[in-house]
Coordinates of C-alpha atoms in Angstrom, one line a residue:
M1102 CA 206.1 172.3 281.1
R1103 CA 207.8 174.5 278.5
Q1104 CA 207.0 178.1 278.9
T1105 CA 206.9 178.6 282.6
E1106 CA 207.6 176.5 285.6
F1107 CA 204.8 175.7 287.9
N1108 CA 205.2 177.3 291.3
R1109 CA 203.5 177.7 294.6
R1110 CA 202.0 181.0 293.8
Q1111 CA 200.1 179.4 290.9
M1112 CA 199.0 176.6 293.0
M1113 CA 197.6 179.1 295.5
A1114 CA 195.8 181.0 292.8
L1115 CA 194.2 177.8 291.6
M1116 CA 193.3 176.3 294.9
G1117 CA 192.8 179.2 297.3
A1118 CA 194.2 179.4 300.7
G1119 CA 197.2 177.1 300.6
A1120 CA 196.4 173.6 301.5
A1121 CA 199.3 171.2 301.4
A1122 CA 199.0 167.5 300.3
S1123 CA 198.1 165.3 303.2
A1124 CA 200.1 162.2 303.9
M1125 CA 198.8 158.9 302.4
G1126 CA 197.5 156.4 304.9
A1127 CA 198.6 152.8 305.3
R1128 CA 199.5 150.8 302.2
A1129 CA 196.3 149.4 300.7
T1130 CA 195.8 145.9 299.4
A1131 CA 196.5 145.7 295.7
M1132 CA 193.4 145.5 293.5
E1133 CA 193.3 143.3 290.4
A1134 CA 192.0 146.0 288.1
L1135 CA 194.0 149.2 287.5
K1136 CA 191.8 152.1 288.5
L1137 CA 192.3 154.6 285.7
W1138 CA 190.9 158.1 285.9
A1139 CA 190.7 159.0 282.2
P1140 CA 188.3 160.3 279.5
G1141 CA 187.0 158.2 276.7
I1142 CA 189.7 159.5 274.3
A1143 CA 192.2 157.3 276.2
K1144 CA 190.4 154.2 274.9
V1145 CA 190.4 152.6 271.4
G1146 CA 189.2 149.3 270.0
G1147 CA 185.5 149.4 271.0
S1148 CA 182.8 150.9 273.1
D1149 CA 184.3 149.5 276.3
W1150 CA 187.8 148.8 277.5
T1151 CA 187.8 145.1 276.5
A1152 CA 190.2 145.5 273.6
M1153 CA 192.6 147.6 275.6
E1154 CA 192.6 145.0 278.4
A1155 CA 193.3 142.2 275.9
Q1156 CA 196.2 144.1 274.4
S1157 CA 197.7 145.2 277.6
G1158 CA 197.1 142.0 279.6
I1159 CA 195.6 143.8 282.6
A1160 CA 192.1 144.5 283.9
I1161 CA 191.1 148.2 283.7
A1162 CA 188.5 149.8 285.9
N1163 CA 188.0 153.1 284.1
I1164 CA 186.5 156.1 286.0
A1165 CA 185.4 158.7 283.5
K1166 CA 187.3 162.0 283.8
S1167 CA 185.8 165.3 282.8
A1168 CA 187.2 167.6 285.5
R1169 CA 189.0 170.8 284.6
A1170 CA 192.8 171.0 285.3
D1171 CA 192.3 173.0 288.5
E1172 CA 189.5 170.6 289.7
A1173 CA 191.7 167.6 289.0
I1174 CA 194.6 169.0 290.9
Q1175 CA 192.5 169.8 293.9
K1176 CA 191.1 166.3 293.9
M1177 CA 194.6 164.8 293.7
V1178 CA 196.4 167.1 296.1
V1179 CA 193.9 167.9 298.8
G1180 CA 191.0 165.6 297.9
D1181 CA 190.6 161.8 297.8
G1182 CA 192.0 161.3 294.3
N1183 CA 195.0 159.3 295.5
A1184 CA 192.8 157.0 297.5
L1185 CA 190.5 156.4 294.4
Y1186 CA 192.8 156.2 291.4
D1187 CA 195.9 154.2 290.6
A1188 CA 196.6 156.1 287.4
M1189 CA 195.3 159.2 285.7
T1190 CA 195.5 161.3 282.5
D1191 CA 196.0 165.0 282.4
N1192 CA 194.2 168.0 280.9
G1193 CA 197.3 169.1 279.0
G1194 CA 199.7 171.9 279.4
G1195 CA 201.7 171.4 282.6
M1196 CA 199.6 169.3 284.9
E1197 CA 202.5 166.9 285.3
D1198 CA 204.6 169.6 286.9
A1199 CA 201.8 170.7 289.2
L1200 CA 201.0 167.1 290.4
A1201 CA 204.7 166.0 290.7
S1202 CA 205.6 169.1 292.6
Q1203 CA 203.0 168.2 295.2
G1204 CA 203.8 164.5 295.4
A1205 CA 200.5 163.4 293.9
I1206 CA 202.3 161.4 291.1
V1207 CA 205.6 159.5 291.2
E1208 CA 208.7 159.2 289.1
L1209 CA 208.6 156.5 286.4
D1210 CA 211.2 153.9 285.4
P1211 CA 211.3 153.9 281.5
S1212 CA 213.3 150.6 281.6
R1213 CA 210.0 148.9 282.6
I1214 CA 208.3 150.1 279.4
P1215 CA 209.6 148.0 276.4
N1216 CA 208.1 150.4 273.8
W1217 CA 209.9 153.4 275.4
S1218 CA 212.6 153.4 272.7
N1219 CA 209.7 153.4 270.1
M1220 CA 208.4 156.8 271.5
L1221 CA 208.8 159.8 269.2
A1222 CA 212.2 161.4 269.3
T1223 CA 210.7 164.7 270.4
Y1224 CA 210.1 163.2 273.9
Q1225 CA 213.4 161.5 274.3
E1226 CA 216.1 163.2 276.4
G1227 CA 217.0 166.6 274.7
G1228 CA 213.9 166.5 272.4
D1229 CA 211.7 169.6 271.9
N1230 CA 208.9 168.2 274.0
A1231 CA 211.0 166.2 276.5
S1232 CA 210.0 168.5 279.4
T1233 CA 206.3 167.8 278.9
I1234 CA 206.7 164.3 280.4
R1235 CA 209.3 165.3 283.0
H1236 CA 209.5 167.3 286.3
D1237 CA 212.9 168.5 287.5
G1238 CA 214.4 166.3 284.8
K1239 CA 212.7 163.1 286.1
V1240 CA 210.2 161.2 283.9
V1241 CA 206.8 161.3 285.5
A1242 CA 204.4 160.7 282.6
V1243 CA 204.0 158.8 279.3
P1244 CA 202.4 160.6 276.3
Y1245 CA 199.5 158.9 274.6
I1246 CA 198.0 161.5 272.2
S1247 CA 198.9 164.9 270.9
N1248 CA 197.9 167.4 268.2
A1249 CA 198.1 170.9 266.9
D1250 CA 194.6 172.5 266.9
S1251 CA 193.5 174.3 263.8
L1252 CA 190.5 175.7 261.8
A1253 CA 187.7 173.6 260.5
F1254 CA 185.8 175.1 257.5
N1255 CA 183.1 174.2 255.0
H1256 CA 185.0 173.8 251.8
G1257 CA 181.8 173.0 249.9
V1258 CA 180.3 176.4 250.7
I1259 CA 183.5 178.5 250.8
G1260 CA 185.0 177.0 247.7
E1261 CA 188.6 177.3 248.6
E1262 CA 191.2 176.0 251.0
L1263 CA 191.7 178.2 254.1
T1264 CA 195.3 178.5 255.3
S1265 CA 195.2 181.5 257.6
W1266 CA 193.4 182.4 260.9
E1267 CA 192.5 185.6 259.1
A1268 CA 189.4 183.8 257.7
L1269 CA 188.1 183.1 261.2
F1270 CA 187.9 186.8 261.9
D1271 CA 187.0 188.0 258.4
S1272 CA 183.7 190.0 258.1
Q1273 CA 182.5 187.8 255.3
F1274 CA 181.9 185.1 257.9
R1275 CA 180.1 187.4 260.4
G1276 CA 177.5 185.4 262.3
R1277 CA 178.8 182.1 261.0
A1278 CA 182.1 181.8 262.9
A1279 CA 182.7 180.0 266.2
M1280 CA 185.5 179.4 268.7
Q1281 CA 185.8 177.2 271.8
N1282 CA 184.3 178.4 275.0
D1283 CA 187.6 178.1 276.9
Y1284 CA 190.1 180.9 277.5
G1285 CA 193.1 178.6 277.0
P1286 CA 192.9 177.6 273.4
T1287 CA 190.8 180.6 272.3
L1288 CA 193.1 183.3 273.7
T1289 CA 196.2 181.4 272.6
N1290 CA 195.2 180.8 269.0
T1291 CA 194.0 184.4 268.7
A1292 CA 197.3 185.6 270.1
I1293 CA 199.2 183.5 267.6
Y1294 CA 197.2 185.2 264.8
L1295 CA 197.7 188.7 266.2
K1296 CA 201.5 188.2 266.7
Q1297 CA 202.2 186.6 263.3
S1298 CA 200.0 189.1 261.4
G1299 CA 201.6 192.1 263.2
K1300 CA 198.2 193.2 264.5
G1301 CA 199.2 192.8 268.1
S1302 CA 202.3 193.2 270.3
I1303 CA 202.6 189.6 271.6
D1304 CA 205.9 188.0 272.7
N1305 CA 204.8 184.5 273.8
P1306 CA 201.3 183.5 273.0
S1307 CA 201.6 180.6 275.4
D1308 CA 202.4 182.7 278.4
M1309 CA 201.2 186.3 277.9
S1310 CA 201.6 189.3 280.1
E1311 CA 198.6 191.1 281.5
D1312 CA 198.7 193.7 278.8
E1313 CA 199.0 191.1 276.1
V1314 CA 196.0 189.2 277.5
R1315 CA 194.1 192.5 277.4
Q1316 CA 195.0 193.1 273.8
V1317 CA 193.7 189.6 272.8
A1318 CA 190.5 189.9 274.8
E1319 CA 189.6 193.3 273.5
F1320 CA 190.1 192.1 269.9
L1321 CA 187.6 189.3 270.6
I1322 CA 185.2 191.6 272.5
D1323 CA 185.1 194.0 269.6
L1324 CA 184.2 191.2 267.2
K1325 CA 181.7 189.7 269.5
K1326 CA 179.9 193.1 269.9
K1327 CA 179.6 193.3 266.1
G1328 CA 177.9 189.9 266.1
H1329 CA 180.8 188.1 264.5
F1330 CA 180.6 184.9 266.5
R1331 CA 177.5 182.7 266.1
T1332 CA 178.5 181.0 269.4
F1333 CA 181.4 179.7 271.5
W1334 CA 181.1 175.9 271.4
D1335 CA 181.3 173.5 274.3
G1336 CA 182.2 169.9 273.7
V1337 CA 182.6 167.6 270.7
Q1338 CA 178.9 167.1 270.0
N1339 CA 178.1 170.8 270.1
G1340 CA 181.2 171.7 268.0
S1341 CA 180.5 169.1 265.3
D1342 CA 176.8 169.8 265.1
L1343 CA 177.5 173.5 264.4
L1344 CA 179.7 172.6 261.4
S1345 CA 177.7 169.7 260.0
S1346 CA 174.4 171.7 260.1
E1347 CA 176.2 174.6 258.4
E1348 CA 175.1 176.9 261.2
V1349 CA 178.8 177.9 261.2
L1350 CA 181.2 177.8 258.3
V1351 CA 184.5 178.4 260.1
S1352 CA 185.4 177.2 263.6
S1353 CA 188.6 176.9 265.6
C1354 CA 188.3 173.4 267.1
W1355 CA 189.8 170.0 267.9
E1356 CA 190.4 167.7 264.9
V1357 CA 188.0 165.2 266.3
I1358 CA 185.2 167.7 265.9
Q1359 CA 186.1 168.2 262.2
I1360 CA 186.2 164.4 261.7
F1361 CA 182.7 163.9 263.3
A1362 CA 181.3 166.8 261.3
A1363 CA 182.7 165.4 258.1
R1364 CA 181.2 162.0 258.7
K1365 CA 177.8 163.7 258.8
N1366 CA 178.4 166.2 256.0
G1367 CA 180.8 164.4 253.7
D1368 CA 184.2 165.7 252.7
D1369 CA 182.9 169.4 252.6
I1370 CA 184.2 169.9 256.2
R1371 CA 187.9 170.1 256.2
Y1372 CA 190.7 170.8 258.7
G1373 CA 193.3 173.4 257.6
S1374 CA 196.9 174.2 258.3
M1375 CA 197.2 177.8 259.4
K1376 CA 200.3 179.6 258.2
E1377 CA 200.6 181.6 261.4
G1378 CA 200.7 178.5 263.7
H1379 CA 198.6 176.6 266.1
Q1380 CA 198.2 175.7 269.7
S1381 CA 199.9 172.4 270.1
W1382 CA 199.5 170.0 273.0
N1383 CA 199.8 166.4 274.3
N1384 CA 198.0 164.3 276.9
V1385 CA 199.9 162.0 279.2
V1386 CA 199.2 159.1 281.6
M1387 CA 200.7 159.2 285.1
L1388 CA 201.1 156.8 288.0
T1389 CA 199.6 158.2 291.2
K1390 CA 201.3 157.9 294.6
G1391 CA 198.3 155.9 295.8
G1392 CA 198.7 153.5 292.9
Q1393 CA 202.3 153.0 293.7
D1394 CA 201.4 152.4 297.4
R1395 CA 198.8 149.8 296.4
G1396 CA 201.3 147.9 294.3
M1397 CA 199.8 148.7 290.9
E1398 CA 203.1 149.6 289.2
D1399 CA 203.3 146.5 287.0
A1400 CA 199.7 147.1 285.7
F1401 CA 200.5 150.7 285.1
Y1402 CA 203.6 149.9 283.1
K1403 CA 201.7 147.5 280.9
L1404 CA 199.2 150.1 280.1
A1405 CA 201.9 152.7 279.4
N1406 CA 203.6 150.2 277.1
L1407 CA 200.3 149.8 275.1
Y1408 CA 200.0 153.6 274.7
L1409 CA 203.4 153.5 272.9
D1410 CA 202.4 150.6 270.7
P1411 CA 201.4 151.2 267.0
W1412 CA 198.3 149.1 267.7
F1413 CA 197.0 152.0 269.9
G1414 CA 198.6 154.7 267.7
S1415 CA 197.0 153.6 264.5
R1416 CA 193.5 153.3 266.1
T1417 CA 193.6 156.7 267.8
L1418 CA 194.6 158.2 264.5
A1419 CA 191.8 156.4 262.6
G1420 CA 189.1 156.9 265.2
L1421 CA 189.6 160.4 266.7
G1422 CA 192.4 161.8 264.6
F1423 CA 194.9 162.2 267.4
T1424 CA 198.7 162.0 266.6
P1425 CA 200.3 158.7 267.5
Q1426 CA 203.1 159.0 270.0
M1427 CA 205.3 156.3 268.5
N1428 CA 207.2 155.4 265.4
G1429 CA 206.1 152.6 263.1
V1430 CA 202.4 153.4 262.7
G1431 CA 202.6 153.5 258.9
E1432 CA 204.4 150.2 258.8
Y1433 CA 201.9 148.7 261.2
I1434 CA 199.0 149.8 259.0
E1435 CA 200.6 148.2 256.0
A1436 CA 201.4 145.0 257.8
N1437 CA 197.8 144.6 259.1
P1438 CA 195.5 144.9 256.0
G1439 CA 192.7 143.3 257.8
D1440 CA 192.5 146.2 260.2
F1441 CA 192.3 149.0 257.6
D1442 CA 190.8 149.0 254.1
D1443 CA 192.5 150.9 251.2
D1444 CA 190.2 153.9 251.6
T1445 CA 191.0 154.2 255.3
K1446 CA 194.7 153.8 254.7
A1447 CA 194.6 156.7 252.2
V1448 CA 192.8 158.9 254.7
L1449 CA 195.3 158.0 257.5
A1450 CA 198.2 158.8 255.3
E1451 CA 196.8 162.2 254.4
R1452 CA 196.0 162.9 258.0
L1453 CA 199.5 162.1 259.1
M1454 CA 201.0 164.3 256.4
R1455 CA 198.8 167.3 257.4
K1456 CA 199.7 166.7 261.1
E1457 CA 203.4 166.8 260.3
E1458 CA 202.9 170.0 258.4
R1459 CA 201.0 171.7 261.3
L1460 CA 203.3 170.4 264.0
A1461 CA 206.4 171.7 262.2
N1462 CA 205.1 175.3 262.0
P1463 CA 207.5 177.6 263.9
G1464 CA 204.6 179.8 265.0
N1465 CA 203.1 177.1 267.1
A1466 CA 202.6 177.8 270.8
W1467 CA 202.4 175.0 273.4
Q1468 CA 199.3 174.6 275.5
N1469 CA 199.7 176.1 278.9
V1470 CA 197.0 175.6 281.5
F1471 CA 199.0 177.4 284.1
P1472 CA 200.1 180.7 282.5
T1473 CA 202.0 183.0 284.8
N1474 CA 199.3 185.6 284.8
I1475 CA 196.4 183.1 285.1
R1476 CA 194.2 185.6 287.0
A1477 CA 194.4 188.0 284.1
Y1478 CA 193.4 185.2 281.7
Q1479 CA 190.4 184.4 283.9
D1480 CA 189.3 188.0 284.4
W1481 CA 189.5 189.0 280.8
W1482 CA 187.8 185.8 279.6
A1483 CA 184.9 186.7 281.9
R1484 CA 184.7 190.0 280.1
V1485 CA 184.7 188.3 276.7
Q1486 CA 181.9 186.0 277.8
A1487 CA 179.9 189.0 279.2
A1488 CA 180.3 191.1 276.1

């Protein structure tokens, strides 16, 4: 976690009257299949997990994960998550600290992951994002996807490339603009814009003070009362439908939403690079205490190794547009012409170039699902929703 350390006060705010993690029971018999609590975005290669199993050499029993960060932590710390899952993914932005601090996940041994040295330098010791897979300096997670969220826009209708968040809030798009129905990315991206444009007094968009949260929320409330936003989208399908139907022309969103919308509506729907910056994030996979107790470490490390293999990286880039977490993806694509035709290779090369441009922006703010003043975020977001 980069901007603020997870602490007991934040845990209490998320989970109510402070329950502590209960001790695990007797060691369970190891299961053949790794019980993985993860969403569909953790899978590539087909509609099921067969390709992932073949590449990793293990059996995978996937349990679909859609819980919010606070719900997932409750399930793992005071609920039955450790009894149910051997491994799990996060919801981004500091969950590894929350779970490790409560003993719900365990320290990892990178020497058991052959592809560890292939991981992007930003995660290696001393790298800019090294802390996002560590807790108290110990490795507790392996990254499998990342990105810097930006603005999708209808180039065919607008007729120009958009390179600033200013467009999202411009009156010319009143009634045809959308943002995510989630206080984290929506407040953060808005704060980035207000800070970089000089229209707000914001120090750290990733971990705002109560007064800074108020500024951002009041900016959005004013726009909402004027009818600026067509809606606040929920989920990939909703977000992509709004763009492909041209119900909205500009929308802050995940890149996968732009990709799905473009598949329906041609190349008119594009994904920009905003000069002010973006909310950047990663998702990680972790070994639960229960999984370790059940002897599932070998299976976990094989899965973790696959997540750092260009086989996975090239496919998550091609399918959902996520950033590969390892080196050598371009070389892999060139060396496997049967996997990607020339048109696809061109698309992937451009996609990687634009990602590098967005990720290098100094105005970026790291996703933080546990801001210091989380209650202010929640309270002011409720006011935005009610406006």
